[in-house]
Amino acid sequence: MQAPAIEAAPRRTSFLAPLFRDRRIAAGLFLGVGSGMAFPLIYATQSVWLTRAGVPIETIGWLFGLTFPYKLKFLWAPFLERYDAPLLGAWLGRRRGWILLSQIGVAGALAGIAFGNPENWLGWTIAFSLALGVAGATQDITVDGWRIAVVSKAELPLMSSWSEIGWRVGSLVAGAGALIVAGEHGWKAAYLVMAALMLPSVIAAWLAPEPAVDEDAARAPMNFAATIWAPIKDLLHRLGPMALPILILIAGFRMPGYVSTAMANPLFVTLHYSDADIATVVKVYGFWLAIGATFLGGWMIPRIGIMPTLLFGTVFGSAAHLALAYLALYGDHDGGAYWTFVVAVGIESFAYAFASIVLITYMSTLTSDLHAASQFALMTSLVALPGNLLAMTSGVAVKALGFAWFFVGTSVIGIPVALLCAWVWWRQSREPRAA
């Protein structure tokens, strides 16, 4: 059986109008905000608190492992699709019940972290941060499953775009927002405010429609191993002979971006840009560019199709690293090259966000409604693990090659990925569409 054909969605007169007319789209936006808030507060934002609390740098490095529930979420995703959430499932439905329960877990874990102090009792902070990782990963599983199942395949580009915009807003709030609150009122207040800001996402889960579930299929008897294997088997069966190249494409698609991102901030520091310069350009300016790229991706996919947009995304995403290579050669702050810095970061940020939303939409179209959460969790883990492993060698590569040739190399990594994408598109175009 061939890979499913992805058809362009019917054109809408406006990208913005459905946000106000369709409660599914509005709910997707606010559920995305909640998903975007949890991950930075586990490690990235919290690492500032840990550093100021005097936690040894090697210990802070090991605490990156608190984010691993996000890499392993495919292991428990199938059980969230087969069983109702305690108490809430019978009331709200399976998907919304798990969403709301995970949101409560996120808010509770954030409050727990707030009442700890890593300077005096690091074990407390680690325990609640691990709980936050599990709750946040569960939230991602259930929100992604809901997002995919609640709309038709043709509507996925629109839903994915608004959900991604929400995620980026949540990530900005949990990053820059939490740091601002912490600077003014302390870390306890920052984490309590972040817990309170989960409320709009909780309301969205309450008001969102529940997707239909094939109860007979969902409740078919299965043992532990079969429950985990069922979504994988279904995905491989539906993709047929194209399963291996498609999964390799997914695994490699963001690999250049993961490797490049690992050394971006060290490059900026080496070029003598201040923390304020980096925060302003990368976080604030980069945020708005990412929003624009997400809108562009959502606009292009229904008009030219998913595979052409995917090919453009991987070529654009990888080629953009050449801007960082140019910055490494000619962008020293002391040489008055501030605008070179701005332009280079802008190109890379826009391309990264565009490639991300296209990949999210593509992976969403490959899932089945019954196993949407499990299959999407599996594919996101497939995206993250190879890139993270290769990124661990990025410091060694920079030491051997220098920053400029390193970023040229990350662009070159994208060439075989682009060729594979073109081949998959060509193969699918030559085969009869699946019924």
Short mmCIF file of C-alpha atoms in Angstrom, two decimals:
data_model
loop_
_atom_site.label_atom_id
_atom_site.label_comp_id
_atom_site.label_asym_id
_atom_site.label_seq_id
_atom_site.Cartn_x
_atom_site.Cartn_y
_atom_site.Cartn_z
CA MET A 1 0.00 0.00 0.00
CA GLN A 2 1.41 3.38 -0.96
CA ALA A 3 1.85 6.43 1.17
CA PRO A 4 -1.34 8.46 1.46
CA ALA A 5 -1.69 11.21 -1.09
CA ILE A 6 -1.94 14.69 0.38
CA GLU A 7 -4.38 16.92 -1.42
CA ALA A 8 -4.53 20.65 -1.23
CA ALA A 9 -7.31 21.96 0.97
CA PRO A 10 -10.11 24.11 -0.42
CA ARG A 11 -9.00 27.71 -0.44
CA ARG A 12 -10.32 29.96 2.27
CA THR A 13 -10.96 33.63 1.73
CA SER A 14 -9.07 34.50 4.91
CA PHE A 15 -6.48 32.90 7.16
CA LEU A 16 -7.68 34.94 10.14
CA ALA A 17 -11.47 34.59 9.87
CA PRO A 18 -11.70 30.91 10.99
CA LEU A 19 -10.09 31.85 14.31
CA PHE A 20 -13.26 33.78 15.19
CA ARG A 21 -15.79 31.56 13.43
CA ASP A 22 -14.60 28.06 14.27
CA ARG A 23 -14.22 27.12 17.94
CA ARG A 24 -11.95 24.22 16.96
CA ILE A 25 -9.38 26.65 15.54
CA ALA A 26 -9.68 29.01 18.52
CA ALA A 27 -9.30 26.09 20.93
CA GLY A 28 -6.27 24.87 18.97
CA LEU A 29 -4.61 28.27 19.39
CA PHE A 30 -5.04 28.36 23.19
CA LEU A 31 -4.21 24.69 23.67
CA GLY A 32 -1.00 25.41 21.74
CA VAL A 33 -0.18 28.18 24.23
CA GLY A 34 -0.36 25.71 27.12
CA SER A 35 1.82 23.21 25.26
CA GLY A 36 4.42 25.87 24.54
CA MET A 37 4.69 26.98 28.17
CA ALA A 38 5.69 23.72 29.83
CA PHE A 39 8.90 22.77 28.02
CA PRO A 40 11.02 25.96 28.60
CA LEU A 41 10.16 25.94 32.31
CA ILE A 42 11.62 22.46 32.82
CA TYR A 43 15.18 23.39 31.91
CA ALA A 44 15.89 26.35 29.62
CA THR A 45 14.32 29.08 31.78
CA GLN A 46 14.99 27.25 35.04
CA SER A 47 18.71 26.94 34.24
CA VAL A 48 19.01 30.68 34.92
CA TRP A 49 17.55 30.14 38.41
CA LEU A 50 19.82 27.14 39.01
CA THR A 51 22.89 29.13 37.95
CA ARG A 52 22.05 32.05 40.23
CA ALA A 53 21.39 29.59 43.06
CA GLY A 54 24.97 28.33 42.79
CA VAL A 55 24.18 24.86 41.47
CA PRO A 56 27.40 23.43 39.92
CA ILE A 57 27.51 23.78 36.14
CA GLU A 58 28.08 20.05 35.64
CA THR A 59 24.94 19.32 37.68
CA ILE A 60 22.96 21.81 35.58
CA GLY A 61 24.17 20.01 32.47
CA TRP A 62 22.98 16.65 33.76
CA LEU A 63 19.57 18.16 34.56
CA PHE A 64 18.93 18.51 30.83
CA GLY A 65 17.82 14.90 31.24
CA LEU A 66 14.63 16.23 32.85
CA THR A 67 13.42 16.99 29.30
CA PHE A 68 13.71 13.35 28.19
CA PRO A 69 10.02 12.55 28.80
CA TYR A 70 9.43 14.59 25.63
CA LYS A 71 11.74 12.26 23.69
CA LEU A 72 10.12 9.12 25.11
CA LYS A 73 6.46 10.14 25.06
CA PHE A 74 5.63 7.64 22.31
CA LEU A 75 5.95 4.88 24.94
CA TRP A 76 2.80 5.85 26.85
CA ALA A 77 0.90 7.66 24.09
CA PRO A 78 -0.97 4.47 22.97
CA PHE A 79 -2.44 4.00 26.45
CA LEU A 80 -3.85 7.54 26.44
CA GLU A 81 -5.79 6.64 23.28
CA ARG A 82 -7.16 3.35 24.61
CA TYR A 83 -8.25 4.33 28.11
CA ASP A 84 -10.23 7.24 29.54
CA ALA A 85 -8.65 9.68 31.97
CA PRO A 86 -9.65 9.00 35.60
CA LEU A 87 -12.86 10.85 36.49
CA LEU A 88 -12.56 13.42 33.70
CA GLY A 89 -12.72 10.99 30.78
CA ALA A 90 -16.30 9.92 31.33
CA TRP A 91 -17.31 13.57 31.68
CA LEU A 92 -15.36 15.34 28.93
CA GLY A 93 -14.45 12.51 26.55
CA ARG A 94 -11.19 10.62 26.17
CA ARG A 95 -9.04 13.25 24.46
CA ARG A 96 -10.29 16.31 26.34
CA GLY A 97 -10.22 14.39 29.62
CA TRP A 98 -6.52 13.61 29.25
CA ILE A 99 -5.79 17.17 28.05
CA LEU A 100 -7.41 18.70 31.13
CA LEU A 101 -5.77 16.21 33.50
CA SER A 102 -2.33 16.90 32.00
CA GLN A 103 -2.92 20.66 32.24
CA ILE A 104 -3.76 20.30 35.91
CA GLY A 105 -0.55 18.29 36.28
CA VAL A 106 1.47 21.03 34.57
CA ALA A 107 0.00 23.78 36.78
CA GLY A 108 0.50 21.68 39.92
CA ALA A 109 4.12 20.89 39.04
CA LEU A 110 4.86 24.57 38.34
CA ALA A 111 3.41 25.49 41.74
CA GLY A 112 5.49 22.74 43.34
CA ILE A 113 8.69 24.12 41.78
CA ALA A 114 7.72 27.61 42.99
CA PHE A 115 7.67 26.51 46.63
CA GLY A 116 11.12 24.94 46.41
CA ASN A 117 14.58 26.46 46.50
CA PRO A 118 17.36 24.74 44.51
CA GLU A 119 19.97 26.49 46.62
CA ASN A 120 18.85 24.64 49.77
CA TRP A 121 16.94 21.60 48.52
CA LEU A 122 17.75 20.67 44.94
CA GLY A 123 15.99 17.30 45.26
CA TRP A 124 12.61 19.08 45.61
CA THR A 125 13.23 21.06 42.42
CA ILE A 126 14.33 17.96 40.50
CA ALA A 127 11.28 15.94 41.62
CA PHE A 128 8.75 18.56 40.57
CA SER A 129 10.66 19.34 37.36
CA LEU A 130 10.50 15.68 36.42
CA ALA A 131 6.77 15.71 37.17
CA LEU A 132 6.49 18.79 34.95
CA GLY A 133 8.30 16.93 32.16
CA VAL A 134 5.92 13.98 32.33
CA ALA A 135 2.82 16.20 32.56
CA GLY A 136 4.05 18.49 29.77
CA ALA A 137 4.87 15.59 27.45
CA THR A 138 1.46 14.06 28.17
CA GLN A 139 -0.13 17.41 27.36
CA ASP A 140 1.69 17.47 24.02
CA ILE A 141 0.54 13.94 23.20
CA THR A 142 -3.10 14.64 23.93
CA VAL A 143 -3.23 18.11 22.36
CA ASP A 144 -1.59 16.83 19.16
CA GLY A 145 -4.00 13.89 19.05
CA TRP A 146 -6.97 16.20 19.51
CA ARG A 147 -5.68 18.68 16.92
CA ILE A 148 -5.31 16.01 14.26
CA ALA A 149 -8.56 14.14 14.98
CA VAL A 150 -10.89 17.13 15.34
CA VAL A 151 -10.45 18.43 11.77
CA SER A 152 -10.37 16.89 8.32
CA LYS A 153 -7.06 16.25 6.56
CA ALA A 154 -7.77 19.21 4.29
CA GLU A 155 -8.10 21.51 7.31
CA LEU A 156 -4.88 20.36 8.98
CA PRO A 157 -2.63 23.11 7.52
CA LEU A 158 -4.87 25.78 9.03
CA MET A 159 -5.23 24.03 12.40
CA SER A 160 -1.51 23.21 12.59
CA SER A 161 -0.56 26.81 11.81
CA TRP A 162 -2.74 28.30 14.54
CA SER A 163 -1.65 25.65 17.04
CA GLU A 164 2.01 26.39 16.22
CA ILE A 165 1.40 30.13 16.66
CA GLY A 166 -0.08 29.37 20.09
CA TRP A 167 2.93 27.20 20.95
CA ARG A 168 5.32 30.02 20.08
CA VAL A 169 3.35 32.50 22.18
CA GLY A 170 3.44 30.08 25.11
CA SER A 171 7.16 29.52 24.65
CA LEU A 172 7.77 33.29 24.65
CA VAL A 173 5.71 33.73 27.82
CA ALA A 174 7.57 30.90 29.57
CA GLY A 175 10.93 32.24 28.40
CA ALA A 176 11.11 36.02 28.31
CA GLY A 177 7.95 36.47 30.42
CA ALA A 178 9.11 34.26 33.27
CA LEU A 179 12.54 35.91 33.31
CA ILE A 180 10.97 39.38 33.53
CA VAL A 181 8.72 38.36 36.44
CA ALA A 182 11.63 36.63 38.19
CA GLY A 183 13.78 39.73 37.82
CA GLU A 184 11.14 41.93 39.40
CA HIS A 185 9.51 39.67 41.98
CA GLY A 186 11.61 36.52 42.36
CA TRP A 187 11.42 32.97 41.06
CA LYS A 188 8.60 31.84 43.34
CA ALA A 189 6.36 34.53 41.88
CA ALA A 190 7.51 33.69 38.33
CA TYR A 191 6.54 30.03 38.58
CA LEU A 192 3.25 30.79 40.34
CA VAL A 193 2.37 33.27 37.58
CA MET A 194 3.20 30.66 34.95
CA ALA A 195 0.92 28.16 36.75
CA ALA A 196 -1.90 30.72 36.75
CA LEU A 197 -1.38 31.45 33.04
CA MET A 198 -2.35 27.85 32.25
CA LEU A 199 -5.96 28.91 32.91
CA PRO A 200 -6.77 30.06 29.32
CA SER A 201 -5.63 26.67 28.03
CA VAL A 202 -7.75 24.91 30.66
CA ILE A 203 -10.78 26.92 29.53
CA ALA A 204 -10.00 26.03 25.91
CA ALA A 205 -9.93 22.32 26.79
CA TRP A 206 -13.27 22.71 28.56
CA LEU A 207 -14.94 24.44 25.58
CA ALA A 208 -13.29 22.46 22.77
CA PRO A 209 -15.37 19.87 20.88
CA GLU A 210 -14.51 16.22 21.49
CA PRO A 211 -13.46 14.31 18.35
CA ALA A 212 -15.42 11.20 17.46
CA VAL A 213 -13.84 7.89 18.52
CA ASP A 214 -14.34 4.46 16.95
CA GLU A 215 -15.26 2.79 20.23
CA ASP A 216 -15.20 -0.77 18.86
CA ALA A 217 -11.68 -0.37 17.48
CA ALA A 218 -10.46 1.61 20.46
CA ARG A 219 -11.64 -0.98 22.97
CA ALA A 220 -10.57 -4.13 21.09
CA PRO A 221 -8.76 -6.43 23.55
CA MET A 222 -4.96 -5.96 23.53
CA ASN A 223 -2.13 -6.89 25.83
CA PHE A 224 0.60 -4.47 26.90
CA ALA A 225 2.93 -5.14 23.95
CA ALA A 226 0.11 -5.09 21.41
CA THR A 227 -1.08 -1.72 22.69
CA ILE A 228 2.34 -0.19 21.98
CA TRP A 229 2.76 -2.01 18.65
CA ALA A 230 -0.74 -1.31 17.25
CA PRO A 231 -0.16 2.35 16.18
CA ILE A 232 3.26 1.47 14.72
CA LYS A 233 1.81 -1.45 12.78
CA ASP A 234 -1.04 0.71 11.49
CA LEU A 235 1.35 3.44 10.33
CA LEU A 236 3.66 0.99 8.55
CA HIS A 237 0.70 -0.75 6.91
CA ARG A 238 -0.80 2.48 5.57
CA LEU A 239 2.52 3.81 4.28
CA GLY A 240 3.31 0.46 2.68
CA PRO A 241 6.55 0.22 0.64
CA MET A 242 7.11 3.95 1.16
CA ALA A 243 7.26 3.59 4.96
CA LEU A 244 11.05 3.40 5.27
CA PRO A 245 11.94 6.35 2.99
CA ILE A 246 9.21 8.50 4.54
CA LEU A 247 10.36 7.75 8.09
CA ILE A 248 14.00 8.41 7.13
CA LEU A 249 12.88 11.71 5.59
CA ILE A 250 11.11 12.66 8.82
CA ALA A 251 14.13 11.68 10.94
CA GLY A 252 16.51 13.74 8.83
CA PHE A 253 14.33 16.73 8.00
CA ARG A 254 15.20 18.89 11.03
CA MET A 255 18.64 17.38 11.68
CA PRO A 256 20.52 20.34 10.11
CA GLY A 257 18.46 22.71 12.25
CA TYR A 258 19.13 20.86 15.50
CA VAL A 259 22.88 20.82 14.87
CA SER A 260 23.00 24.47 13.81
CA THR A 261 20.92 25.68 16.76
CA ALA A 262 23.29 24.03 19.24
CA MET A 263 26.13 26.40 18.21
CA ALA A 264 24.19 29.54 17.32
CA ASN A 265 24.36 31.23 20.74
CA PRO A 266 28.05 30.36 21.24
CA LEU A 267 28.70 32.03 17.87
CA PHE A 268 26.88 35.19 18.93
CA VAL A 269 28.84 35.37 22.18
CA THR A 270 32.12 34.80 20.33
CA LEU A 271 31.26 37.73 18.06
CA HIS A 272 30.94 39.96 21.16
CA TYR A 273 27.16 40.45 21.12
CA SER A 274 25.74 41.18 24.57
CA ASP A 275 23.01 39.18 26.31
CA ALA A 276 20.66 42.09 25.63
CA ASP A 277 21.51 42.03 21.91
CA ILE A 278 20.92 38.29 21.73
CA ALA A 279 17.64 38.48 23.67
CA THR A 280 16.32 41.34 21.54
CA VAL A 281 17.27 39.92 18.16
CA VAL A 282 16.88 36.17 18.71
CA LYS A 283 13.93 36.10 21.11
CA VAL A 284 11.80 39.15 20.31
CA TYR A 285 12.62 39.89 16.65
CA GLY A 286 12.95 36.17 15.95
CA PHE A 287 9.54 35.50 17.52
CA TRP A 288 7.72 37.80 15.11
CA LEU A 289 9.59 36.38 12.15
CA ALA A 290 8.60 32.87 13.27
CA ILE A 291 4.96 33.94 13.43
CA GLY A 292 5.24 35.29 9.88
CA ALA A 293 6.86 32.08 8.68
CA THR A 294 4.08 30.04 10.26
CA PHE A 295 1.45 32.13 8.49
CA LEU A 296 3.32 31.69 5.21
CA GLY A 297 3.50 27.92 5.62
CA GLY A 298 -0.21 27.71 6.41
CA TRP A 299 -0.95 29.83 3.34
CA MET A 300 1.30 27.90 0.92
CA ILE A 301 0.38 24.30 1.72
CA PRO A 302 -3.27 24.46 0.57
CA ARG A 303 -2.25 26.31 -2.60
CA ILE A 304 0.70 24.32 -3.95
CA GLY A 305 0.40 21.08 -1.95
CA ILE A 306 2.27 19.53 0.96
CA MET A 307 5.13 17.84 -0.92
CA PRO A 308 6.28 20.92 -2.93
CA THR A 309 6.12 22.98 0.26
CA LEU A 310 8.02 20.30 2.17
CA LEU A 311 10.77 20.26 -0.46
CA PHE A 312 11.00 24.05 -0.40
CA GLY A 313 11.10 23.94 3.42
CA THR A 314 14.05 21.58 3.64
CA VAL A 315 16.04 23.46 0.97
CA PHE A 316 15.26 26.86 2.51
CA GLY A 317 15.85 25.63 6.07
CA SER A 318 19.26 24.17 5.29
CA ALA A 319 20.44 26.96 2.96
CA ALA A 320 19.63 29.54 5.64
CA HIS A 321 22.55 28.26 7.70
CA LEU A 322 24.84 29.91 5.16
CA ALA A 323 23.69 33.22 6.64
CA LEU A 324 25.24 32.14 9.95
CA ALA A 325 28.41 31.11 8.11
CA TYR A 326 28.57 34.60 6.60
CA LEU A 327 27.95 36.08 10.05
CA ALA A 328 30.85 34.04 11.47
CA LEU A 329 33.18 35.59 8.88
CA TYR A 330 31.97 39.19 8.76
CA GLY A 331 29.64 39.79 11.70
CA ASP A 332 31.85 40.77 14.64
CA HIS A 333 30.04 43.31 16.81
CA ASP A 334 33.26 45.22 17.42
CA GLY A 335 33.52 45.70 13.68
CA GLY A 336 30.16 47.50 13.60
CA ALA A 337 28.30 44.60 11.99
CA TYR A 338 25.14 44.75 14.12
CA TRP A 339 22.83 44.76 11.10
CA THR A 340 24.66 41.79 9.64
CA PHE A 341 23.75 40.02 12.88
CA VAL A 342 20.11 41.09 12.60
CA VAL A 343 19.74 39.99 8.98
CA ALA A 344 21.52 36.66 9.47
CA VAL A 345 19.46 35.75 12.52
CA GLY A 346 16.32 36.88 10.71
CA ILE A 347 16.96 34.63 7.72
CA GLU A 348 17.77 31.62 9.90
CA SER A 349 14.81 32.16 12.28
CA PHE A 350 12.31 32.59 9.45
CA ALA A 351 13.56 29.51 7.59
CA TYR A 352 13.63 27.35 10.73
CA ALA A 353 10.06 28.25 11.64
CA PHE A 354 8.82 27.71 8.09
CA ALA A 355 10.42 24.27 7.88
CA SER A 356 9.00 23.36 11.29
CA ILE A 357 5.36 24.15 10.49
CA VAL A 358 5.56 22.33 7.15
CA LEU A 359 6.99 19.23 8.85
CA ILE A 360 4.34 19.37 11.60
CA THR A 361 1.59 19.52 8.98
CA TYR A 362 3.14 16.70 6.93
CA MET A 363 3.46 14.39 9.92
CA SER A 364 -0.11 15.21 10.96
CA THR A 365 -1.44 14.11 7.56
CA LEU A 366 0.28 10.73 7.91
CA THR A 367 -1.58 9.76 11.08
CA SER A 368 -4.86 7.89 11.39
CA ASP A 369 -7.65 9.31 13.54
CA LEU A 370 -7.67 6.27 15.84
CA HIS A 371 -3.91 6.46 16.56
CA ALA A 372 -3.31 10.18 15.93
CA ALA A 373 -1.67 10.93 19.29
CA SER A 374 0.52 7.81 19.31
CA GLN A 375 1.71 8.12 15.72
CA PHE A 376 2.42 11.84 15.96
CA ALA A 377 4.32 11.29 19.24
CA LEU A 378 6.33 8.54 17.56
CA MET A 379 7.24 10.76 14.62
CA THR A 380 8.18 13.75 16.80
CA SER A 381 10.48 11.46 18.80
CA LEU A 382 11.94 10.25 15.51
CA VAL A 383 12.60 13.88 14.56
CA ALA A 384 14.23 14.79 17.88
CA LEU A 385 16.46 11.86 18.78
CA PRO A 386 18.85 11.75 15.78
CA GLY A 387 19.17 15.54 15.70
CA ASN A 388 19.88 15.74 19.43
CA LEU A 389 22.47 12.98 19.25
CA LEU A 390 24.29 14.63 16.33
CA ALA A 391 24.07 18.03 18.02
CA MET A 392 26.09 16.63 20.93
CA THR A 393 29.10 16.54 18.59
CA SER A 394 28.65 20.12 17.41
CA GLY A 395 31.23 21.58 19.82
CA VAL A 396 33.87 19.13 18.61
CA ALA A 397 33.03 20.04 15.00
CA VAL A 398 33.34 23.78 15.67
CA LYS A 399 36.70 23.28 17.37
CA ALA A 400 37.97 21.33 14.36
CA LEU A 401 36.44 23.40 11.54
CA GLY A 402 35.69 26.85 12.94
CA PHE A 403 32.23 28.41 13.03
CA ALA A 404 32.04 29.36 9.34
CA TRP A 405 32.80 25.90 7.94
CA PHE A 406 30.65 24.32 10.63
CA PHE A 407 27.56 26.18 9.42
CA VAL A 408 28.45 25.42 5.80
CA GLY A 409 28.54 21.78 6.89
CA THR A 410 25.07 21.95 8.48
CA SER A 411 23.75 23.26 5.16
CA VAL A 412 25.38 20.36 3.32
CA ILE A 413 23.63 17.89 5.66
CA GLY A 414 20.38 19.09 4.13
CA ILE A 415 21.32 18.05 0.56
CA PRO A 416 20.57 14.30 0.91
CA VAL A 417 17.40 15.13 2.84
CA ALA A 418 16.22 17.39 0.01
CA LEU A 419 17.05 14.71 -2.58
CA LEU A 420 15.09 12.12 -0.58
CA CYS A 421 12.15 14.51 -0.30
CA ALA A 422 12.15 15.06 -4.06
CA TRP A 423 12.30 11.30 -4.66
CA VAL A 424 9.38 10.61 -2.29
CA TRP A 425 7.35 13.31 -4.05
CA TRP A 426 8.22 11.82 -7.45
CA ARG A 427 7.33 8.27 -6.37
CA GLN A 428 4.00 9.32 -4.90
CA SER A 429 3.12 11.31 -8.00
CA ARG A 430 3.63 8.20 -10.21
CA GLU A 431 1.48 5.83 -8.17
CA PRO A 432 -2.32 5.68 -8.16
CA ARG A 433 -3.83 7.36 -5.15
CA ALA A 434 -5.03 5.21 -2.28
CA ALA A 435 -8.77 4.97 -1.96
#
